[in-house]
Amino acid sequence: MSSVAPEKGRPFEEILAELDSFGVNDPKYKDAKTWSLVYYLNEEYTDFLQEAYGRYFSANGLNPTAFKSLKRLEKEVLKFTAELFHVDDEACGVMTSCGTESCMLAVKTYRDLGRSRGIKKPEMIIPETAHVAWDKGSEYFGVKTRRAPLDKDFKVDIKAVEKMINKNTVMILGAAPEYPHGIIDPIEELGKLAKKHNIPLHVDACVGGYILPFMEKAGYELPLWDFRVEGVTSISADIHKYGFAAKGASCILYRNVDYFKHQVFVNESWPGGLFASPAFLGTRPGGAYAAAWAAIQANGIEGYTELADRTIKVAEALKKGIKEIGCFEIIGEPKASLFAYRSTDSSVNIFALGDVMEEKGWHIDRIQRPDALHAMVTAPHDKVVEDYLKDLRDGVEYVRQHPELADSGQAATYGLVSHLPLRGMVRKQVLDIFANSYKLNAEEIDLSDSDSVNPAESGGEEKKSLVDKIISWYVKKTSK
Ligand SMILES: *Cc1c(COP(=O)(O)O)cnc(C)c1O
């Protein structure tokens, strides 16, 4: 007997209806209420992508000589990307399943290139704001990270990077833009350093790769960040973000095959046959490549350019409206479609405001150091700019009248967790709680939505968010 599988199979319709019912409390991305995680245009477009995905639903990109269709789709997506990033046909790359995979592959590649140059204790220099995927790559592949500090504009500090370069440096990183504040690192300066010291330079354009080139076409001024910068040796870009493809599609492109070679895995002696693989995955999802290709065909250069233009106009309108409220500061000078804003008024606790906005149905990320709210803007947000700003103004008033909010809900827990000492202990605690949440008999944990304002009063360990749990652990620990 199983508690999940029925004894006899059920009708498709009934199953699909039940699947729909599971999602009723999910973020309302179709109403443009989410400011992270989802890149959604409209129903018609989504149906079309699903069709495209479906045509290659069962096809497997594992063996590139079997499904020649997939090899072709992948190559065309990469060619399109190479043209956007201004690199010639010497370029070389693969589609991967996500930005994290693309970034981690770069770590592996440059570690192995470093090894071939005799480096035994590899290190990479990454900006303070680099995506956590790079830390993950560091852990998985044993490449030590050195986090370079930021300058006053929240770009990576070039002088600090240069100081960190040593004989073990296998790679330098810049982002275009970084995720937390939407700031483009000074890639041209990084390129000069990379060339001078003969060290590979990767640009993480996971979020920016399919919007920055179209912003440029739409006439926005941007610093150079792609292969036009000489020292840049590779770029990662997620077509499942601003390329509006189906999830499961990213790219990594190298300037030439000499770098890429270090990414490829070969086993010539496996009893199952001669084996070569370009990326992490074994079975590779044909549908994701087909949908990415279809997205390119459906939008075209003009479509993407219009989307980019609309998106930046929305982002600018939001930033302007937020500044006009009078108690916020945009962090740095983000030129792309993401930004973060912090409070400049001690009576407006930014995380309390986050809670109030969430009450109003918005799904917004909180960021830390400095504490701020985040927005990843897409074109369809144009219909909610006024609503968002109105709710924000009302929220500010509400938070001012209710200072106690800063000590409750997520505001309290986020505020505290980001400032707790003993980071190593916090880390261990997060790890324990998180790993245990994957036990099949675990209660649900929740990284964001906590309704247990005061864990002690809400009755025991149930229904507590991850941050709540860390706080109660910390309180117990320090009260001993
Ligand atoms: C989103 C993102 C990633 C990771 O991409 P996933 O598809 O979520 O794995 C890496 N770097 C940057 C800058 C990103 O914005």
Coordinates of C-alpha atoms and ligand atoms in Angstrom, one line a residue:
M1 CA 0.0 0.0 0.0
S2 CA 1.2 3.5 -0.8
S3 CA 0.0 6.7 0.7
V4 CA 0.6 8.6 -2.6
A5 CA -0.1 6.3 -5.5
P6 CA -3.7 5.1 -5.9
E7 CA -4.2 1.4 -6.3
K8 CA -5.7 2.0 -9.8
G9 CA -4.7 4.9 -12.0
R10 CA -7.0 8.0 -12.0
P11 CA -8.5 9.9 -14.9
F12 CA -6.1 12.6 -16.3
E13 CA -8.7 15.4 -15.9
E14 CA -9.1 14.7 -12.2
I15 CA -5.3 14.6 -11.7
L16 CA -4.8 17.9 -13.5
A17 CA -7.5 19.6 -11.5
E18 CA -5.8 18.4 -8.3
L19 CA -2.5 19.7 -9.5
D20 CA -4.1 23.1 -10.0
S21 CA -5.5 23.0 -6.5
F22 CA -2.0 22.5 -5.0
G23 CA -1.0 25.9 -6.4
V24 CA -3.7 28.2 -5.1
N25 CA -1.5 29.8 -2.5
D26 CA 1.5 30.1 -4.7
P27 CA 2.8 33.6 -5.6
K28 CA 0.5 35.4 -8.1
Y29 CA 2.9 35.8 -10.9
K30 CA 0.1 36.1 -13.6
D31 CA -1.0 39.3 -11.9
A32 CA 2.6 40.6 -11.9
K33 CA 2.7 40.3 -8.1
T34 CA 6.1 38.6 -7.9
W35 CA 9.4 40.5 -8.0
S36 CA 11.7 37.5 -8.3
L37 CA 11.7 33.9 -9.5
V38 CA 9.3 34.1 -12.4
Y39 CA 9.7 35.5 -15.9
Y40 CA 6.2 35.4 -17.4
L41 CA 4.7 37.3 -20.4
N42 CA 1.2 36.0 -20.9
E43 CA -1.0 32.9 -21.3
E44 CA -0.8 32.7 -25.1
Y45 CA 2.9 32.9 -25.1
T46 CA 3.2 30.3 -22.3
D47 CA 0.9 27.9 -24.1
F48 CA 3.1 28.3 -27.2
L49 CA 6.3 27.6 -25.2
Q50 CA 4.7 24.5 -23.8
E51 CA 3.8 23.3 -27.3
A52 CA 7.4 23.8 -28.4
Y53 CA 8.7 22.0 -25.3
G54 CA 6.2 19.2 -25.9
R55 CA 7.4 18.5 -29.4
Y56 CA 10.8 17.5 -27.9
F57 CA 9.5 16.3 -24.6
S58 CA 11.0 12.8 -24.9
A59 CA 14.1 13.6 -26.9
N60 CA 17.4 13.3 -25.0
G61 CA 20.4 15.5 -25.6
L62 CA 22.7 13.0 -23.8
N63 CA 24.1 11.6 -27.0
P64 CA 24.5 14.5 -29.5
T65 CA 24.9 12.1 -32.4
A66 CA 21.5 10.5 -31.8
F67 CA 19.1 13.5 -31.7
K68 CA 20.6 15.7 -34.4
S69 CA 17.6 17.9 -34.0
L70 CA 18.6 18.8 -30.4
K71 CA 22.2 19.4 -31.4
R72 CA 21.0 21.8 -34.0
L73 CA 18.6 23.6 -31.6
E74 CA 21.4 23.9 -29.0
K75 CA 23.8 25.2 -31.6
E76 CA 21.4 27.8 -32.9
V77 CA 20.6 29.1 -29.4
L78 CA 24.3 29.4 -28.8
K79 CA 24.9 31.1 -32.1
F80 CA 22.3 33.7 -31.3
T81 CA 23.9 34.2 -27.9
A82 CA 27.4 34.5 -29.4
E83 CA 26.1 37.2 -31.8
L84 CA 24.5 39.1 -28.9
F85 CA 27.8 38.9 -27.0
H86 CA 30.0 39.9 -30.0
V87 CA 32.2 36.8 -30.3
D88 CA 33.1 35.1 -33.5
D89 CA 32.6 31.5 -34.7
E90 CA 35.7 30.5 -32.8
A91 CA 33.4 30.6 -29.7
C92 CA 32.4 27.4 -28.1
G93 CA 29.8 26.4 -25.6
V94 CA 26.8 24.4 -24.3
M95 CA 23.3 24.8 -23.1
T96 CA 22.9 23.9 -19.4
S97 CA 19.9 23.5 -17.1
C98 CA 20.4 26.7 -15.1
G99 CA 22.6 29.5 -14.2
T100 CA 24.0 27.6 -11.3
E101 CA 25.2 24.9 -13.6
S102 CA 26.8 27.3 -16.0
C103 CA 28.6 29.1 -13.2
M104 CA 29.8 25.9 -11.5
L105 CA 31.0 24.6 -14.9
A106 CA 33.2 27.7 -15.2
V107 CA 34.7 27.0 -11.8
K108 CA 35.5 23.4 -12.8
T109 CA 36.9 24.5 -16.2
Y110 CA 39.2 27.1 -14.8
R111 CA 40.3 24.8 -11.9
D112 CA 41.4 22.3 -14.5
L113 CA 43.0 24.9 -16.8
G114 CA 44.9 26.0 -13.7
R115 CA 45.9 22.5 -12.9
S116 CA 47.3 22.1 -16.5
R117 CA 49.4 25.2 -15.7
G118 CA 50.7 23.6 -12.5
I119 CA 48.4 25.3 -9.9
K120 CA 47.7 22.9 -7.0
K121 CA 45.8 25.2 -4.6
P122 CA 43.4 27.0 -6.9
E123 CA 41.7 30.2 -5.9
M124 CA 39.2 32.5 -7.6
I125 CA 38.6 36.1 -7.0
I126 CA 34.9 37.0 -6.9
P127 CA 33.1 40.2 -6.0
E128 CA 31.3 40.4 -2.6
T129 CA 28.0 40.5 -4.5
A130 CA 28.7 37.4 -6.7
H131 CA 25.9 34.9 -6.8
V132 CA 26.0 32.1 -4.3
A133 CA 26.3 29.7 -7.2
W134 CA 30.0 30.6 -7.1
D135 CA 30.4 29.6 -3.5
K136 CA 28.7 26.4 -4.3
G137 CA 31.2 25.8 -7.1
S138 CA 33.9 26.6 -4.7
E139 CA 32.8 24.0 -2.3
Y140 CA 32.0 21.4 -4.9
F141 CA 35.3 21.8 -6.8
G142 CA 37.7 22.7 -4.1
V143 CA 38.5 26.2 -5.4
K144 CA 39.1 28.7 -2.7
T145 CA 37.0 31.9 -3.0
R146 CA 38.5 35.3 -2.2
R147 CA 35.6 37.8 -2.0
A148 CA 36.7 41.2 -3.2
P149 CA 35.1 44.2 -1.5
L150 CA 33.0 46.8 -3.3
D151 CA 33.7 50.4 -3.9
K152 CA 31.3 53.2 -2.9
D153 CA 29.2 52.6 -6.0
F154 CA 28.7 48.9 -5.1
K155 CA 31.0 47.8 -7.9
V156 CA 33.8 45.4 -7.3
D157 CA 36.9 47.4 -6.1
I158 CA 39.5 46.9 -8.8
K159 CA 42.4 47.8 -6.6
A160 CA 41.3 45.1 -4.1
V161 CA 41.0 42.6 -6.9
E162 CA 44.5 43.3 -8.1
K163 CA 45.9 42.9 -4.6
M164 CA 44.3 39.5 -4.3
I165 CA 45.8 38.1 -7.5
N166 CA 48.5 35.6 -6.7
K167 CA 50.2 32.6 -8.3
N168 CA 47.2 30.4 -7.3
T169 CA 44.5 32.5 -9.0
V170 CA 42.7 30.4 -11.6
M171 CA 39.9 32.8 -12.4
I172 CA 38.5 36.3 -11.9
L173 CA 34.8 37.1 -11.9
G174 CA 32.6 40.1 -12.7
A175 CA 28.9 40.3 -13.0
A176 CA 26.7 42.0 -15.6
P177 CA 24.8 42.7 -13.5
E178 CA 25.0 41.2 -10.0
Y179 CA 21.7 40.0 -8.6
P180 CA 21.4 41.8 -5.3
H181 CA 21.5 45.4 -6.6
G182 CA 21.5 45.1 -10.4
I183 CA 25.0 46.8 -10.6
I184 CA 27.3 46.0 -13.5
D185 CA 30.9 45.4 -12.3
P186 CA 33.7 47.3 -14.1
I187 CA 34.4 44.6 -16.7
E188 CA 36.7 46.6 -18.8
E189 CA 39.0 47.2 -15.9
L190 CA 38.8 43.6 -14.9
G191 CA 39.6 42.7 -18.5
K192 CA 42.8 44.7 -18.3
L193 CA 43.8 43.0 -15.1
A194 CA 43.0 39.6 -16.5
K195 CA 45.1 40.2 -19.6
K196 CA 48.0 41.7 -17.6
H197 CA 48.2 38.7 -15.4
N198 CA 47.1 36.1 -18.0
I199 CA 44.2 34.9 -15.8
P200 CA 40.8 33.9 -17.3
L201 CA 37.9 36.3 -16.7
H202 CA 34.4 35.0 -16.5
V203 CA 31.4 37.4 -16.7
D204 CA 28.3 36.2 -14.9
A205 CA 25.5 37.6 -17.2
C206 CA 23.0 35.0 -16.0
V207 CA 20.4 37.6 -15.3
G208 CA 21.6 40.3 -17.7
G209 CA 22.6 38.2 -20.7
Y210 CA 19.3 38.5 -22.6
I211 CA 18.4 42.0 -21.6
L212 CA 21.6 44.1 -21.7
P213 CA 22.2 43.6 -25.4
F214 CA 18.7 44.6 -26.2
M215 CA 18.9 47.7 -24.0
E216 CA 21.9 48.7 -26.0
K217 CA 19.9 48.2 -29.2
A218 CA 17.1 50.3 -27.7
G219 CA 19.6 53.1 -27.2
Y220 CA 20.5 52.9 -23.5
E221 CA 24.0 53.6 -22.6
L222 CA 25.9 50.8 -21.0
P223 CA 29.5 50.1 -20.1
L224 CA 31.1 47.3 -22.2
W225 CA 30.8 43.9 -20.5
D226 CA 30.8 41.2 -23.2
F227 CA 33.4 39.6 -25.5
R228 CA 34.2 43.1 -26.9
V229 CA 36.3 43.4 -23.7
E230 CA 39.5 41.7 -24.5
G231 CA 40.3 39.8 -21.3
V232 CA 36.8 38.2 -21.1
T233 CA 37.2 34.4 -21.7
S234 CA 33.7 33.2 -20.9
I235 CA 30.1 34.3 -20.2
S236 CA 27.2 32.6 -18.6
A237 CA 23.6 33.7 -19.5
D238 CA 20.2 32.3 -18.6
I239 CA 17.8 32.2 -21.4
H240 CA 15.1 31.1 -18.9
K241 CA 15.3 34.5 -17.4
Y242 CA 15.0 37.6 -19.7
G243 CA 15.1 35.3 -22.8
F244 CA 11.6 34.2 -21.7
A245 CA 12.3 30.5 -22.4
A246 CA 11.0 27.6 -20.4
K247 CA 12.8 26.9 -17.1
G248 CA 15.8 24.6 -17.5
A249 CA 17.8 26.6 -20.1
S250 CA 21.0 28.5 -19.6
C251 CA 24.2 28.9 -21.7
I252 CA 27.9 29.0 -21.1
L253 CA 30.1 30.4 -23.9
Y254 CA 33.9 30.4 -24.1
R255 CA 35.9 32.6 -26.4
N256 CA 37.5 29.4 -27.9
V257 CA 37.7 25.7 -27.6
D258 CA 41.0 25.7 -25.6
Y259 CA 39.1 26.9 -22.5
F260 CA 36.1 24.7 -23.2
K261 CA 38.2 21.6 -23.4
H262 CA 38.7 21.7 -19.7
Q263 CA 35.0 21.5 -19.1
V264 CA 34.5 18.2 -21.1
F265 CA 34.4 14.9 -19.3
V266 CA 35.6 11.7 -21.2
N267 CA 35.7 8.1 -20.2
E268 CA 37.0 5.9 -23.0
S269 CA 36.9 2.6 -21.0
W270 CA 33.4 2.4 -19.6
P271 CA 31.7 -1.0 -20.4
G272 CA 28.6 0.9 -21.4
G273 CA 30.5 2.4 -24.3
L274 CA 32.8 5.3 -25.2
F275 CA 31.5 8.2 -23.2
A276 CA 31.9 12.0 -23.5
S277 CA 29.8 14.7 -21.8
P278 CA 30.1 18.5 -22.1
A279 CA 28.2 19.5 -18.9
F280 CA 26.8 18.2 -15.6
L281 CA 23.7 16.4 -16.7
G282 CA 23.5 13.0 -18.1
T283 CA 20.1 12.9 -19.7
R284 CA 19.5 16.4 -21.1
P285 CA 16.0 17.8 -21.6
G286 CA 15.3 18.3 -25.3
G287 CA 12.1 20.2 -24.5
A288 CA 14.0 23.0 -22.8
Y289 CA 16.3 23.5 -25.8
A290 CA 13.3 23.5 -28.2
A291 CA 11.4 26.0 -26.0
A292 CA 14.5 28.3 -25.9
W293 CA 14.8 28.1 -29.6
A294 CA 11.1 28.8 -30.1
A295 CA 11.3 31.8 -27.7
I296 CA 14.1 33.3 -29.9
Q297 CA 12.0 32.8 -33.0
A298 CA 8.8 34.2 -31.4
N299 CA 10.3 37.3 -29.9
G300 CA 12.9 38.1 -32.6
I301 CA 15.4 40.9 -32.2
E302 CA 12.6 43.5 -32.3
G303 CA 10.4 41.8 -29.8
Y304 CA 13.3 41.4 -27.3
T305 CA 14.3 45.0 -27.9
E306 CA 10.8 46.3 -27.2
L307 CA 10.6 44.1 -24.0
A308 CA 13.9 45.5 -22.8
D309 CA 12.8 49.1 -23.5
R310 CA 9.4 48.5 -21.7
T311 CA 11.2 46.8 -18.8
I312 CA 13.7 49.6 -18.2
K313 CA 10.9 52.2 -18.4
V314 CA 9.0 50.3 -15.7
A315 CA 12.2 50.1 -13.6
E316 CA 12.9 53.8 -14.0
A317 CA 9.3 54.7 -13.1
L318 CA 9.5 52.5 -10.0
K319 CA 12.8 53.9 -8.9
K320 CA 11.6 57.5 -9.4
G321 CA 8.3 56.7 -7.4
I322 CA 10.2 55.1 -4.6
K323 CA 12.6 58.0 -4.3
E324 CA 9.7 60.4 -4.2
I325 CA 8.3 58.8 -1.2
G326 CA 11.2 60.5 0.6
C327 CA 12.4 57.8 3.0
F328 CA 14.3 55.5 0.6
E329 CA 17.5 55.3 -1.2
I330 CA 18.2 53.1 -4.3
I331 CA 21.4 51.2 -3.7
G332 CA 24.1 52.3 -6.1
E333 CA 23.1 53.3 -9.6
P334 CA 21.6 50.2 -11.2
K335 CA 21.3 50.6 -15.0
A336 CA 19.6 47.3 -15.7
S337 CA 16.2 45.9 -14.7
L338 CA 17.0 44.9 -11.1
F339 CA 17.4 47.2 -8.1
A340 CA 17.2 47.3 -4.3
Y341 CA 16.1 50.1 -2.0
R342 CA 16.8 50.7 1.6
S343 CA 15.3 52.9 4.2
T344 CA 16.9 56.2 5.2
D345 CA 14.4 56.9 7.9
S346 CA 14.8 55.2 11.3
S347 CA 11.0 55.2 11.7
V348 CA 10.6 53.0 8.6
N349 CA 12.0 49.5 9.2
I350 CA 12.5 48.1 5.8
F351 CA 11.8 44.5 6.7
A352 CA 8.6 45.5 8.6
L353 CA 7.6 47.2 5.3
G354 CA 8.4 44.0 3.5
D355 CA 6.0 42.2 5.7
V356 CA 3.3 44.8 5.1
M357 CA 3.8 44.6 1.4
E358 CA 3.5 40.8 1.6
E359 CA 0.2 41.1 3.4
K360 CA -0.9 43.1 0.5
G361 CA -0.1 40.2 -1.8
W362 CA 3.3 41.2 -3.2
H363 CA 6.1 38.7 -3.3
I364 CA 9.3 40.6 -2.6
D365 CA 12.8 39.4 -1.7
R366 CA 14.6 40.8 1.3
I367 CA 18.3 41.3 1.0
Q368 CA 21.0 41.9 3.7
R369 CA 24.2 43.9 4.3
P370 CA 22.7 46.5 3.8
D371 CA 19.1 45.5 4.7
A372 CA 16.9 46.3 1.7
L373 CA 14.0 45.2 -0.5
H374 CA 14.6 43.9 -3.9
A375 CA 12.9 44.2 -7.3
M376 CA 13.5 42.1 -10.4
V377 CA 11.4 44.0 -13.0
T378 CA 9.9 42.5 -16.1
A379 CA 7.8 44.2 -18.8
P380 CA 4.4 43.0 -17.5
H381 CA 5.0 44.9 -14.3
D382 CA 4.0 48.0 -16.2
K383 CA 0.4 47.4 -15.2
V384 CA 1.1 47.4 -11.5
V385 CA 3.5 50.3 -11.0
E386 CA 0.9 52.6 -9.6
D387 CA -0.6 49.9 -7.3
Y388 CA 2.9 49.0 -6.0
L389 CA 3.8 52.6 -5.3
K390 CA 0.5 53.2 -3.6
D391 CA 0.9 50.2 -1.4
L392 CA 4.4 51.2 -0.6
R393 CA 3.3 54.7 0.5
D394 CA 0.4 53.3 2.6
G395 CA 2.9 50.7 3.9
V396 CA 5.3 53.4 5.0
E397 CA 2.5 55.2 7.0
Y398 CA 1.4 51.9 8.5
V399 CA 4.9 51.0 9.6
R400 CA 5.5 54.4 11.1
Q401 CA 2.3 54.1 13.2
H402 CA 3.2 50.5 14.2
P403 CA 6.8 50.5 15.3
E404 CA 6.2 47.2 17.1
L405 CA 6.1 45.6 13.6
A406 CA 9.9 45.7 13.5
D407 CA 9.9 43.2 16.4
S408 CA 7.5 40.7 14.9
G409 CA 7.0 38.5 11.9
Q410 CA 9.7 38.2 9.3
A411 CA 11.0 41.7 10.1
A412 CA 12.2 40.6 13.5
T413 CA 13.7 37.3 12.3
Y414 CA 15.4 38.6 9.2
G415 CA 16.6 41.6 11.0
L416 CA 18.1 39.5 13.7
V417 CA 19.4 36.6 11.7
S418 CA 21.3 38.9 9.3
H419 CA 23.1 40.5 12.3
L420 CA 23.7 37.5 14.6
P421 CA 27.3 36.9 15.7
L422 CA 28.7 33.4 15.6
R423 CA 28.2 33.0 11.8
G424 CA 29.7 29.5 11.9
M425 CA 27.1 28.3 14.4
V426 CA 24.3 30.0 12.5
R427 CA 25.5 28.2 9.4
K428 CA 25.6 24.8 11.1
Q429 CA 22.1 25.4 12.5
V430 CA 20.7 26.4 9.1
L431 CA 22.3 23.3 7.7
D432 CA 20.7 21.0 10.3
I433 CA 17.3 22.5 10.0
F434 CA 17.4 22.5 6.2
A435 CA 18.7 19.0 5.8
N436 CA 16.1 17.7 8.3
S437 CA 13.3 19.4 6.3
Y438 CA 14.1 16.9 3.5
K439 CA 13.3 13.9 5.7
L440 CA 10.3 12.3 4.2
N441 CA 8.4 12.6 7.5
A442 CA 9.4 16.2 8.2
E443 CA 7.0 18.9 9.0
E444 CA 6.8 21.7 6.4
I445 CA 9.4 24.4 6.9
D446 CA 9.1 27.7 5.3
L447 CA 11.8 30.1 4.3
S448 CA 9.6 33.0 3.8
D449 CA 6.0 32.8 5.0
S450 CA 5.8 32.6 8.7
D451 CA 2.6 33.3 10.6
S452 CA 4.1 32.3 13.9
V453 CA 5.0 35.8 15.1
N454 CA 6.0 34.6 18.5
P455 CA 7.1 31.0 18.4
A456 CA 6.7 30.5 22.1
E457 CA 3.1 31.5 22.0
S458 CA 2.1 29.8 18.8
G459 CA 2.5 26.4 20.5
G460 CA 5.6 24.3 19.9
E461 CA 7.8 23.6 17.0
E462 CA 5.1 23.4 14.3
K463 CA 4.6 25.9 11.6
K464 CA 7.8 27.7 12.3
S465 CA 9.9 29.3 9.6
L466 CA 13.6 28.5 9.2
V467 CA 14.5 31.9 10.5
D468 CA 12.2 31.5 13.5
K469 CA 13.9 28.3 14.3
I470 CA 17.3 29.8 14.2
I471 CA 16.2 32.6 16.5
S472 CA 14.7 30.2 19.1
W473 CA 17.9 28.2 18.9
Y474 CA 20.0 31.3 19.4
V475 CA 17.9 32.6 22.3
K476 CA 18.2 29.2 24.0
K477 CA 21.9 29.1 23.4
T478 CA 22.6 32.6 24.7
S479 CA 20.3 32.4 27.7
K480 CA 22.1 29.3 29.2
Ligands
LIG1 C1 20.0 33.7 -11.4 C2 21.5 33.9 -11.3 C3 22.3 32.8 -11.2 C4 21.8 31.4 -11.0 O1 20.9 31.0 -11.9 P1 19.9 29.8 -11.7 O2 19.2 29.6 -13.0 O3 18.9 30.3 -10.6 O4 20.6 28.6 -11.2 C5 23.7 33.1 -11.2 N1 24.2 34.3 -11.3 C6 23.3 35.4 -11.4 C7 24.0 36.8 -11.5 C8 22.0 35.3 -11.4 O5 21.2 36.3 -11.4

